XYZ file of C-alpha atoms in Angstrom:
742
model
C 93.160 122.167 89.821
C 95.432 121.425 86.746
C 94.165 123.127 83.750
C 92.542 122.115 80.429
C 95.144 121.969 77.657
C 93.355 120.117 74.687
C 90.900 121.652 72.394
C 91.579 123.230 68.594
C 91.777 126.500 69.839
C 95.548 125.026 71.000
C 96.828 124.515 67.365
C 99.927 126.384 68.479
C 100.778 123.084 70.365
C 100.743 121.502 67.941
C 103.474 119.431 66.038
C 105.425 116.013 66.356
C 108.143 117.019 68.866
C 109.099 116.296 72.189
C 108.769 120.109 73.736
C 105.396 120.568 71.515
C 104.416 117.048 73.594
C 105.448 118.467 76.507
C 103.637 121.877 76.450
C 100.204 120.031 75.787
C 101.005 117.779 78.531
C 102.315 120.025 81.212
C 100.567 121.240 84.648
C 100.533 124.649 83.924
C 99.084 125.771 86.754
C 102.589 126.831 88.570
C 104.053 128.402 85.583
C 103.809 131.998 86.094
C 102.475 131.525 82.335
C 99.585 130.271 82.665
C 97.241 128.164 80.964
C 98.082 127.825 77.363
C 93.912 129.150 75.997
C 94.915 132.599 77.878
C 97.734 133.462 76.181
C 98.098 136.368 74.293
C 98.074 135.657 69.835
C 101.422 137.134 69.937
C 102.857 134.858 71.934
C 101.422 132.023 70.431
C 102.519 132.873 67.130
C 106.183 132.674 68.108
C 105.133 129.295 70.287
C 104.562 128.081 66.229
C 107.242 129.087 64.446
C 109.403 128.129 67.470
C 107.907 124.755 67.423
C 107.753 124.433 63.536
C 111.579 124.940 63.070
C 114.263 122.425 63.575
C 116.651 125.769 65.049
C 117.364 125.661 68.250
C 115.226 128.775 69.934
C 113.285 129.845 72.968
C 110.885 132.335 74.318
C 111.004 133.965 77.344
C 107.676 135.799 77.944
C 105.758 138.449 80.865
C 107.942 140.175 83.784
C 108.646 136.937 84.959
C 109.688 135.606 81.572
C 108.143 132.305 81.135
C 110.903 130.451 79.525
C 109.045 127.796 76.318
C 111.589 126.492 73.922
C 111.583 123.933 71.055
C 113.648 120.382 70.314
C 116.548 121.904 68.618
C 116.959 124.142 71.703
C 116.133 120.864 74.645
C 119.660 119.984 73.327
C 121.221 122.742 74.829
C 119.528 122.706 78.235
C 121.115 118.805 78.627
C 120.046 117.597 81.886
C 117.624 120.839 82.554
C 115.296 119.619 80.461
C 112.142 118.361 80.796
C 112.332 120.421 84.098
C 112.996 124.033 82.493
C 110.120 124.132 80.301
C 107.413 126.653 81.190
C 109.780 127.491 84.232
C 111.374 130.607 85.519
C 114.433 132.076 82.944
C 116.787 133.416 85.977
C 116.100 130.460 87.711
C 116.727 127.935 84.614
C 120.180 129.812 83.644
C 120.879 131.162 87.308
C 125.013 130.296 86.835
C 125.310 132.477 83.670
C 122.268 134.866 85.066
C 125.296 137.983 85.318
C 126.761 137.526 82.050
C 123.058 137.611 80.293
C 120.818 140.099 81.835
C 122.180 142.944 80.803
C 121.848 141.088 77.262
C 118.151 140.616 78.270
C 117.425 144.054 79.733
C 118.471 145.636 76.413
C 115.169 143.209 74.289
C 113.207 143.641 76.823
C 114.070 147.663 76.530
C 113.426 147.376 72.642
C 116.978 146.651 71.803
C 117.912 143.636 69.284
C 121.244 142.219 69.969
C 123.614 139.962 68.738
C 125.916 137.780 69.949
C 128.739 135.046 68.114
C 131.049 132.881 70.041
C 130.294 133.779 73.196
C 131.725 132.569 76.134
C 129.691 130.919 78.496
C 129.967 128.730 82.352
C 126.843 126.711 82.157
C 125.933 123.829 84.568
C 123.439 121.431 82.834
C 125.018 118.289 83.664
C 125.625 118.562 87.107
C 129.124 120.244 86.217
C 130.494 123.834 85.798
C 131.402 123.689 81.739
C 132.813 126.022 79.615
C 130.729 126.601 76.301
C 130.186 129.397 73.239
C 126.986 130.189 71.626
C 126.184 132.187 69.231
C 123.063 134.001 69.490
C 120.038 137.067 68.805
C 117.982 138.535 71.991
C 115.060 139.978 70.241
C 112.533 142.032 71.335
C 108.551 140.848 71.192
C 106.091 142.590 70.765
C 102.705 141.936 72.235
C 99.056 143.154 71.206
C 99.168 146.516 72.819
C 102.142 147.417 70.890
C 104.944 147.449 74.240
C 107.313 144.256 74.632
C 105.428 140.996 76.010
C 109.002 138.840 75.770
C 112.053 138.330 74.329
C 113.075 135.580 71.822
C 115.921 134.055 71.055
C 117.960 131.707 68.181
C 121.145 130.149 69.450
C 122.900 127.470 68.034
C 126.016 126.085 70.225
C 129.464 126.739 68.777
C 130.964 124.954 71.704
C 133.121 122.264 69.196
C 133.497 124.821 66.535
C 135.065 127.278 68.668
C 137.323 124.283 70.602
C 138.273 122.913 67.261
C 139.748 126.870 65.395
C 141.750 126.900 69.395
C 142.856 123.167 69.177
C 144.079 124.021 65.131
C 145.579 127.411 66.310
C 147.494 125.595 68.687
C 148.814 122.755 66.308
C 149.549 125.090 63.672
C 151.594 127.147 66.343
C 153.317 124.045 67.366
C 154.092 122.953 63.459
C 155.291 126.394 62.722
C 157.810 125.752 65.698
C 158.671 122.169 64.481
C 158.863 122.888 61.201
C 161.285 126.225 61.466
C 163.848 123.851 63.530
C 163.279 120.385 61.325
C 165.882 119.096 58.804
C 163.787 118.196 56.319
C 161.785 119.360 53.734
C 158.209 119.923 55.541
C 155.042 121.533 53.966
C 151.561 122.283 55.325
C 148.741 122.487 52.869
C 145.415 123.867 53.152
C 141.660 123.321 50.900
C 141.144 121.617 47.744
C 143.678 123.989 45.739
C 146.717 123.283 48.515
C 147.215 126.557 49.528
C 150.178 126.767 51.339
C 149.943 127.752 54.938
C 153.445 126.470 56.163
C 156.802 125.772 54.956
C 159.832 124.789 57.200
C 163.338 126.830 55.615
C 164.657 123.908 54.442
C 162.511 123.514 51.975
C 161.725 127.618 50.580
C 165.866 126.240 50.833
C 165.116 123.475 47.730
C 162.490 125.883 45.982
C 164.633 129.361 45.874
C 163.391 132.830 47.164
C 159.898 133.318 46.653
C 156.968 133.520 48.075
C 154.437 130.918 48.286
C 152.541 131.127 51.351
C 148.811 131.910 50.551
C 149.345 130.809 47.047
C 148.236 127.701 45.486
C 150.793 125.249 44.212
C 149.528 125.303 41.071
C 150.453 129.273 41.155
C 153.583 128.820 43.316
C 154.940 126.239 41.790
C 153.519 125.961 38.192
C 157.237 124.276 36.725
C 155.583 121.178 38.724
C 152.780 120.669 35.846
C 152.585 117.621 34.046
C 155.201 116.482 36.482
C 152.145 114.069 38.668
C 152.314 115.922 41.953
C 148.745 118.087 40.955
C 147.648 114.885 40.771
C 148.358 113.013 43.434
C 147.851 115.949 46.022
C 144.449 115.506 44.041
C 144.155 111.848 45.137
C 145.084 112.399 48.329
C 142.986 115.094 49.430
C 139.665 113.267 47.561
C 140.644 109.768 49.180
C 141.909 110.434 52.703
C 144.828 107.863 51.842
C 148.997 108.714 52.826
C 151.412 108.863 49.417
C 154.718 107.548 50.274
C 157.334 108.215 47.363
C 160.325 107.353 47.363
C 163.415 108.667 45.362
C 160.422 110.558 43.402
C 162.225 112.407 40.708
C 161.658 116.274 40.054
C 162.105 119.220 37.768
C 162.317 122.173 39.654
C 163.222 126.362 38.929
C 164.706 128.344 41.405
C 163.992 131.915 39.852
C 166.840 132.739 37.964
C 168.132 129.946 37.624
C 168.014 127.349 35.086
C 165.720 124.498 36.042
C 167.352 121.174 37.635
C 166.392 117.854 38.623
C 166.243 115.921 41.863
C 165.297 113.429 43.560
C 163.410 113.145 46.917
C 161.450 110.649 49.048
C 158.686 112.196 51.007
C 155.048 111.658 52.449
C 151.734 113.209 52.142
C 149.719 113.183 54.685
C 145.860 114.391 55.087
C 144.888 116.091 57.904
C 141.944 115.873 59.122
C 139.421 117.702 61.062
C 136.788 116.100 63.898
C 134.333 114.491 62.316
C 137.366 112.784 59.763
C 137.069 115.037 56.940
C 140.864 115.611 55.319
C 140.606 119.844 55.625
C 144.570 119.899 54.042
C 147.532 117.972 53.419
C 150.601 117.449 55.691
C 153.985 116.900 53.579
C 157.313 115.596 54.387
C 160.559 114.813 52.591
C 164.662 114.628 52.031
C 166.359 115.616 49.136
C 167.762 112.089 48.302
C 169.513 113.210 44.804
C 173.441 112.382 47.080
C 173.111 108.674 46.742
C 175.883 108.699 49.579
C 173.940 110.648 52.025
C 170.821 108.976 51.589
C 172.032 105.736 52.350
C 173.704 107.629 55.587
C 170.336 108.424 56.045
C 168.374 105.132 56.078
C 170.954 103.933 58.294
C 170.896 106.506 61.024
C 166.748 105.941 60.868
C 166.764 102.308 61.412
C 169.479 102.519 64.200
C 167.321 105.534 65.699
C 164.567 103.137 65.204
C 166.292 99.991 67.211
C 167.233 102.420 69.720
C 163.950 103.928 70.571
C 162.117 100.576 69.427
C 164.680 98.872 71.924
C 164.050 101.403 74.638
C 159.849 101.186 74.649
C 158.742 99.242 77.959
C 156.287 97.093 75.438
C 156.650 94.911 72.862
C 156.552 96.344 69.283
C 156.795 94.852 65.820
C 156.489 94.320 62.185
C 155.367 91.946 60.137
C 155.319 90.743 56.005
C 152.100 90.961 53.577
C 152.145 87.611 54.741
C 151.784 87.870 58.136
C 154.813 86.737 59.233
C 156.530 88.666 61.992
C 160.177 89.829 60.341
C 161.096 92.587 63.446
C 160.008 92.232 66.973
C 162.439 94.855 69.504
C 163.981 93.642 72.512
C 160.956 93.463 75.420
C 160.245 90.381 73.846
C 163.457 88.094 75.283
C 162.749 90.331 78.658
C 159.077 88.931 78.998
C 159.390 85.450 77.341
C 163.148 84.668 77.952
C 163.605 83.581 74.187
C 165.315 85.518 71.028
C 163.219 87.440 69.331
C 164.060 85.105 65.611
C 161.795 82.960 67.801
C 158.378 84.780 66.032
C 159.994 83.439 62.758
C 158.243 81.302 60.534
C 155.521 80.357 63.824
C 154.539 83.932 65.085
C 151.978 84.705 68.031
C 151.439 81.010 67.970
C 154.150 80.153 69.608
C 152.832 82.197 73.145
C 149.472 82.594 72.905
C 147.135 81.302 75.493
C 145.735 77.947 73.732
C 142.090 79.651 74.945
C 142.740 82.171 73.219
C 144.343 81.454 70.097
C 141.925 80.647 68.024
C 139.682 84.377 68.387
C 143.408 85.940 68.425
C 144.199 84.128 64.806
C 139.977 85.422 63.744
C 140.938 89.573 64.816
C 144.227 88.815 62.594
C 143.061 87.604 59.368
C 139.803 89.999 59.199
C 142.729 92.959 59.445
C 145.188 91.944 57.069
C 142.024 90.588 55.057
C 140.419 94.047 55.026
C 143.790 95.864 55.611
C 142.365 97.679 58.609
C 144.539 98.545 61.831
C 143.456 95.505 64.417
C 142.791 95.722 68.385
C 142.952 92.363 70.658
C 143.068 91.388 74.062
C 144.537 88.176 74.598
C 146.731 85.141 77.289
C 150.076 84.891 77.479
C 152.675 82.968 79.477
C 156.248 84.959 80.414
C 159.508 83.665 80.820
C 158.028 82.506 84.801
C 155.198 80.401 83.478
C 152.763 83.013 84.460
C 149.983 83.966 82.868
C 150.293 87.728 81.556
C 147.780 90.226 79.636
C 148.659 91.790 76.050
C 147.251 94.446 74.629
C 147.877 93.631 71.008
C 147.232 96.664 68.242
C 148.530 96.946 64.693
C 147.995 98.937 61.840
C 148.339 98.406 57.952
C 152.109 100.002 56.410
C 152.347 101.243 52.870
C 154.534 101.257 49.799
C 155.449 104.144 48.246
C 153.558 103.050 45.538
C 150.473 102.042 47.564
C 151.039 98.150 48.008
C 150.626 96.950 51.266
C 153.599 96.080 52.975
C 152.318 94.198 56.071
C 151.825 95.763 59.389
C 153.415 97.748 62.573
C 151.856 97.086 65.790
C 153.083 97.754 70.084
C 151.539 95.102 72.389
C 151.256 96.339 75.948
C 150.719 94.261 79.190
C 148.075 95.068 80.683
C 148.091 92.312 83.381
C 147.159 94.948 86.508
C 144.315 96.714 84.768
C 143.288 93.510 83.543
C 143.171 91.740 87.549
C 142.324 94.628 88.914
C 139.056 94.799 86.738
C 137.780 90.739 87.075
C 138.480 91.778 90.511
C 136.240 94.718 90.540
C 133.730 92.428 88.646
C 134.420 89.359 91.407
C 133.889 92.403 93.897
C 130.271 93.749 92.649
C 129.420 90.629 91.645
C 129.502 89.363 95.572
C 128.457 93.212 96.734
C 124.785 92.432 94.935
C 124.522 88.985 95.735
C 125.063 90.543 99.397
C 122.225 92.754 98.722
C 120.176 90.805 96.868
C 120.444 88.239 100.373
C 120.225 91.368 102.865
C 116.954 92.224 101.140
C 118.815 96.296 101.152
C 118.152 98.565 98.362
C 121.200 101.200 97.065
C 121.204 104.696 96.721
C 123.959 107.556 95.225
C 123.239 111.465 96.375
C 124.568 113.563 94.111
C 124.713 116.692 96.886
C 125.339 118.996 94.289
C 121.975 118.821 92.174
C 119.548 116.723 95.095
C 119.466 113.718 92.285
C 119.347 110.400 93.751
C 120.892 107.025 91.485
C 118.645 104.035 93.219
C 118.247 100.261 93.581
C 115.719 99.141 91.931
C 114.389 97.859 95.737
C 115.093 101.201 97.066
C 112.184 102.022 94.249
C 110.199 99.431 96.106
C 110.488 99.469 99.849
C 109.222 103.572 98.968
C 106.651 102.696 96.642
C 107.378 104.638 93.669
C 106.080 104.709 90.653
C 107.393 105.313 87.059
C 109.859 108.761 86.582
C 109.816 108.985 91.140
C 112.507 108.464 93.579
C 115.016 110.897 90.902
C 114.767 113.472 93.616
C 116.226 113.766 97.208
C 113.023 115.728 97.946
C 110.819 111.819 96.578
C 111.895 110.785 99.655
C 111.713 113.539 102.297
C 107.841 113.694 100.919
C 107.449 110.172 102.260
C 108.498 110.768 105.856
C 106.336 111.533 108.502
C 105.960 115.225 109.380
C 107.165 114.348 112.894
C 110.013 112.258 111.182
C 111.447 114.482 108.356
C 113.152 117.940 110.661
C 114.780 115.290 112.194
C 116.318 113.832 109.705
C 117.325 116.652 107.885
C 119.192 117.606 110.931
C 120.651 114.725 111.118
C 121.814 114.888 107.421
C 123.112 118.667 107.726
C 124.965 117.893 111.525
C 126.212 114.350 108.737
C 127.745 117.345 106.163
C 129.435 119.015 108.898
C 131.075 115.725 111.054
C 132.599 112.807 110.344
C 130.336 111.917 107.264
C 128.191 109.003 108.781
C 124.614 108.828 109.012
C 122.862 106.090 110.303
C 119.067 106.470 110.799
C 114.944 105.124 111.493
C 112.096 107.044 110.278
C 108.726 105.684 109.642
C 107.412 106.325 105.741
C 103.751 106.911 104.464
C 102.742 104.546 101.361
C 100.457 105.997 98.840
C 98.986 102.290 100.152
C 98.022 103.804 103.355
C 100.513 101.700 105.127
C 103.357 102.853 107.443
C 106.577 101.291 106.720
C 110.074 101.853 109.104
C 113.385 102.077 107.352
C 116.521 102.110 108.466
C 119.486 104.307 106.454
C 123.423 104.000 106.970
C 124.831 106.182 104.867
C 128.211 107.669 104.331
C 129.131 110.983 102.825
C 131.884 112.115 99.932
C 133.975 115.072 99.809
C 135.388 116.457 96.378
C 139.146 117.458 96.456
C 138.413 120.742 97.948
C 136.784 119.219 101.060
C 133.169 120.111 99.679
C 130.405 117.360 100.330
C 130.237 115.847 96.797
C 127.339 112.640 96.761
C 125.871 110.645 99.721
C 126.194 107.134 99.128
C 123.645 104.419 100.758
C 121.518 101.356 101.882
C 118.275 101.773 102.801
C 116.401 99.266 104.971
C 112.788 97.658 105.679
C 112.872 97.114 109.335
C 108.792 97.220 109.589
C 108.575 93.747 111.177
C 111.456 93.898 113.782
C 109.876 97.559 114.891
C 105.691 95.097 115.305
C 107.701 92.491 116.492
C 109.558 94.397 119.402
C 106.401 96.824 119.919
C 104.713 92.763 120.017
C 107.652 91.495 122.375
C 107.332 94.442 124.872
C 103.725 94.549 124.980
C 103.541 90.353 125.468
C 106.298 91.307 128.041
C 103.874 93.923 129.819
C 100.653 91.129 129.448
C 102.822 88.042 130.820
C 103.587 90.441 134.146
C 99.526 91.515 134.501
C 98.150 88.331 133.464
C 100.581 86.401 136.472
C 99.382 88.818 138.368
C 95.943 88.401 137.592
C 96.436 84.791 137.088
C 96.848 84.599 141.209
C 94.132 87.024 142.033
C 91.688 84.564 139.532
C 92.678 81.822 141.756
C 92.442 83.618 144.973
C 89.108 84.483 143.702
C 88.093 81.165 143.109
C 88.866 79.417 145.928
C 87.178 81.730 147.823
C 84.033 81.918 146.202
C 83.627 78.395 145.618
C 85.249 77.498 149.776
C 81.872 79.909 150.301
C 79.729 78.061 148.534
C 80.207 74.521 149.310
C 79.650 72.585 152.211
C 82.144 69.786 151.876
C 86.143 69.898 151.412
C 85.974 67.127 148.751
C 83.330 69.488 147.237
C 85.259 72.907 147.193
C 88.134 70.579 145.996
C 86.081 69.089 142.832
C 84.676 72.471 142.152
C 88.269 74.017 142.491
C 90.261 71.969 140.324
C 86.992 72.540 137.914
C 87.336 76.186 137.823
C 91.205 76.156 137.917
C 90.627 73.481 134.487
C 88.667 76.149 132.616
C 91.127 79.088 133.354
C 93.620 76.651 131.997
C 91.761 76.186 129.023
C 91.176 79.932 128.296
C 94.844 80.606 128.506
C 94.940 78.221 125.774
C 93.091 80.243 123.710
C 95.639 82.985 124.127
C 98.254 81.285 123.364
C 97.266 78.489 120.850
C 99.679 79.542 117.396
C 97.895 77.426 114.968
C 94.483 78.377 115.441
C 92.222 77.421 112.704
C 89.014 79.946 114.581
C 86.634 79.374 116.641
C 82.728 79.553 117.904
C 81.866 82.938 119.517
C 80.183 80.861 122.157
C 82.834 78.860 122.934
C 85.289 82.079 123.382
C 82.663 83.846 126.159
C 81.775 80.143 127.609
C 85.558 79.176 128.500
C 86.525 83.415 129.057
C 83.409 83.144 131.978
C 84.239 79.357 132.626
C 86.141 79.274 135.990
C 83.840 81.583 137.512
C 80.151 80.150 136.896
C 78.731 76.552 139.229
C 75.583 74.874 138.449
C 74.679 76.082 142.781
C 75.259 80.398 140.495
C 73.519 81.677 138.189
C 75.160 84.553 137.841
C 76.369 84.955 134.110
C 74.062 84.255 131.025
C 75.166 84.270 127.768
C 73.084 84.375 124.908
C 73.204 85.508 120.998
C 73.392 83.538 117.680
C 75.843 81.291 116.222
C 78.958 83.150 114.625
C 82.475 81.975 113.123
C 85.151 84.378 114.012
C 88.829 84.053 112.727
C 92.005 83.325 114.513
C 93.135 87.346 115.019
C 89.472 87.671 116.364
C 88.926 85.185 118.470
C 92.149 85.514 119.908
C 91.815 88.890 120.688
C 88.467 88.498 121.712
C 89.655 85.501 124.728
C 91.593 88.558 126.311
C 89.316 91.272 126.309
C 86.531 88.332 127.550
C 89.653 87.224 130.213
C 90.501 90.807 131.502
C 86.802 91.742 131.941
C 86.150 88.536 133.711
C 89.215 89.234 136.018
C 88.486 92.829 136.968
C 85.000 91.661 137.827
C 86.605 88.867 139.758
C 88.844 91.508 141.982
C 86.151 94.481 141.883
C 82.920 94.176 139.669
C 79.600 92.005 139.596
C 82.059 88.509 140.441
C 83.469 90.001 143.490
C 80.322 89.087 146.293
C 78.374 86.055 146.006
C 74.929 87.919 144.380
C 76.624 89.853 141.422
C 75.602 88.833 137.446
C 76.904 89.328 134.252
C 75.102 88.853 130.719
C 77.139 88.633 127.604
C 74.712 89.288 124.799
C 76.179 89.520 120.704
C 74.178 89.859 117.523
C 75.158 89.945 113.522
C 74.295 92.906 111.880
C 74.190 92.225 107.563
C 76.818 93.906 105.091
C 79.383 93.872 103.678
C 81.189 92.920 105.568
C 78.782 92.036 108.379
C 79.526 93.806 111.782
C 79.292 92.135 115.607
C 78.136 93.947 118.168
C 78.843 92.307 121.847
C 77.291 93.572 124.766
C 79.177 92.509 128.097
C 76.775 94.274 131.758
C 77.523 93.620 135.105
C 74.530 93.799 138.117
C 74.086 93.855 141.652
C 78.185 94.283 142.690
C 78.993 97.158 144.415
C 78.729 100.724 143.454
C 81.135 101.172 140.714
C 83.420 104.220 140.647
C 84.574 105.447 137.681
C 88.818 104.775 137.942
C 91.014 108.326 137.851
C 93.503 106.390 135.584
C 93.280 103.440 133.184
C 95.256 100.514 133.966
C 97.027 98.301 131.732
C 93.977 96.021 131.425
C 91.374 99.045 130.445
C 94.208 100.349 127.619
C 94.546 96.547 126.816
C 90.913 96.120 126.262
C 89.746 99.660 124.377
C 93.190 100.004 122.189
C 93.936 96.152 121.345
C 91.317 95.102 120.989
C 90.098 98.397 119.019
C 93.505 97.697 116.620
C 93.229 94.111 116.122
C 89.697 94.174 115.443
C 89.650 97.155 113.391
C 87.020 98.128 114.589
C 85.447 100.249 118.013
C 85.779 99.493 121.538
C 84.754 101.481 124.448
C 84.334 100.792 128.569
C 82.034 102.328 130.538
C 81.908 102.744 134.313
C 78.536 102.949 135.234
C 77.381 103.533 138.993
C 76.122 100.141 138.708
C 78.351 97.908 137.135
C 80.836 97.592 134.147
C 79.832 97.897 130.629
C 81.827 97.158 127.889
C 80.692 97.063 124.072
C 82.597 95.928 120.966
C 81.737 96.844 117.160
C 83.846 95.279 114.801
C 83.924 93.721 111.228
C 83.965 90.169 110.317
C 86.121 89.010 108.085
């Protein structure tokens, strides 16, 4: 029985958080913690504190360490939430249990512990991932003074640890780069611009003085009043880089007089993963010697041209009006025209007419807002073929912060775009085919037993909201006699070729039984281990029913042919025995054969809308009645039967009459048959019908049931939804039918 978890005494489960709501709705009967109403006050206090805290927390209580947590901790659990609530600590974190069990043991022994950035490999999203946590394990005393459990306040520091590691690696890389770079390079951190790195070229310019670890105002006091401190403050505050061209600067090396120099330099803000400025990178060149500056500029332009023309992408630059002022050699390779064709008309020469408006709009917005732009567009190459380009550009600023234009790179993404279109078309065709075929799809993750299923699959298995996401949901629907076989087939698939083609029966919530066909393919990971099973479901109930019905019809046809011959023979025999002339016998035989034919019409009629019970009984015995013999007696009220019920009774009565002719009351000259029925009123009303034979040969109970008896007792009972019994009394066969009238 589900325990009651409502009432004012459960105040400690209050709050608006998801974890509290989950605790109030949870079925605690399967949890080692039991009904919250029986929790001790010490546990209640900890739970109330935890649920009303925004800091990630959990408590593990009792001998089995039942696990409770708040909303903050639910984010750390990932896919383990909400199933982890109320579970066993060891089951929830089984993958890290060997690492944390000693720490838990200390807490349960009364010793608190604190760990900072502890590395653990956790599996909370279906795969192993390295994570880091800062947490404390504290013992929690119960009412007896003993230790009832442990409490944990935790924060995940994975991002911080990775950020620090990344920064250290970046710092090491930059240090190496700085040491080898010919230009002046410096790394400043924090709002005070503390020197972290400075390469030899920079130290050579400022002279032999210790600057690492000092703020720039302390390390280079002679810069006061020259505007550089203010420029650094502005870059740090705005996050915008500063580029200086031939900026005058006065430096004073230790023991030397002041000297004036000119530098080209850039101050580039350094940001963390959240985009916050944490430092400034400075790079510059001494351009005091104008000749050396001209040579350096020319070499720089040549290097840029060489790199740009060697790139397998279209590199370009525009001025502040958007006019193209530079394009590398790739433009001519792609379009067959020199790059100066772009001057004036720009990209309108090559962009596909249908994409031109959206292309223009994207670049106009970027120019107006001075923000990067990224857009996909179609073009025609030098051979007239349609190709897709990924066009990206970033704004370029002058030393005074003036907008100079855009620098960009256009990459040919035709193959990726065509693959994307082909994939979308393929998915649409596949979806259409599945819909037409009325198939449901599934993707079974063999690592965590989760299943991603289509809506058709959920409909086939009769799943409600929240069901169908676990493999056991599907096995639980199977009939018990099919489960073991299917599990064995799945295991064989995991060991073998990986293809599974099977059929089984399921039991739906409405009580119906359906036949399911499943076809799937196993996929393995890089190590060859089973990873996923992907396939389709098909409801083949109607097919199975038709196969069973077809088999029944074949058996019935074989049986009916034999019985029909016997019936015809009996009709002829009885008629000849009771008639005096050949003409009289001919007329009687034709009449009875015609009645037999009418009975067969009832059995094979497809569009029958219903029939009177008296007519059904009368047609069934008509071939065996005659005016000269009073052997068949029918009585009962007027009853209207449905087509299904009429057909089923006609078949059964015909079978009883045939057996009576062959072995029973109609096999001699004196036997009698009485058919009576009545209706018991109710919701629904019930039909009671009785077939009774008398005066025939002594009846012996058959040693085995033939097809006819099985057809009457089983098929008739199933078709009518009622009960049918045949009794082989020595004085004559009786058959009773009791069925609801629908």
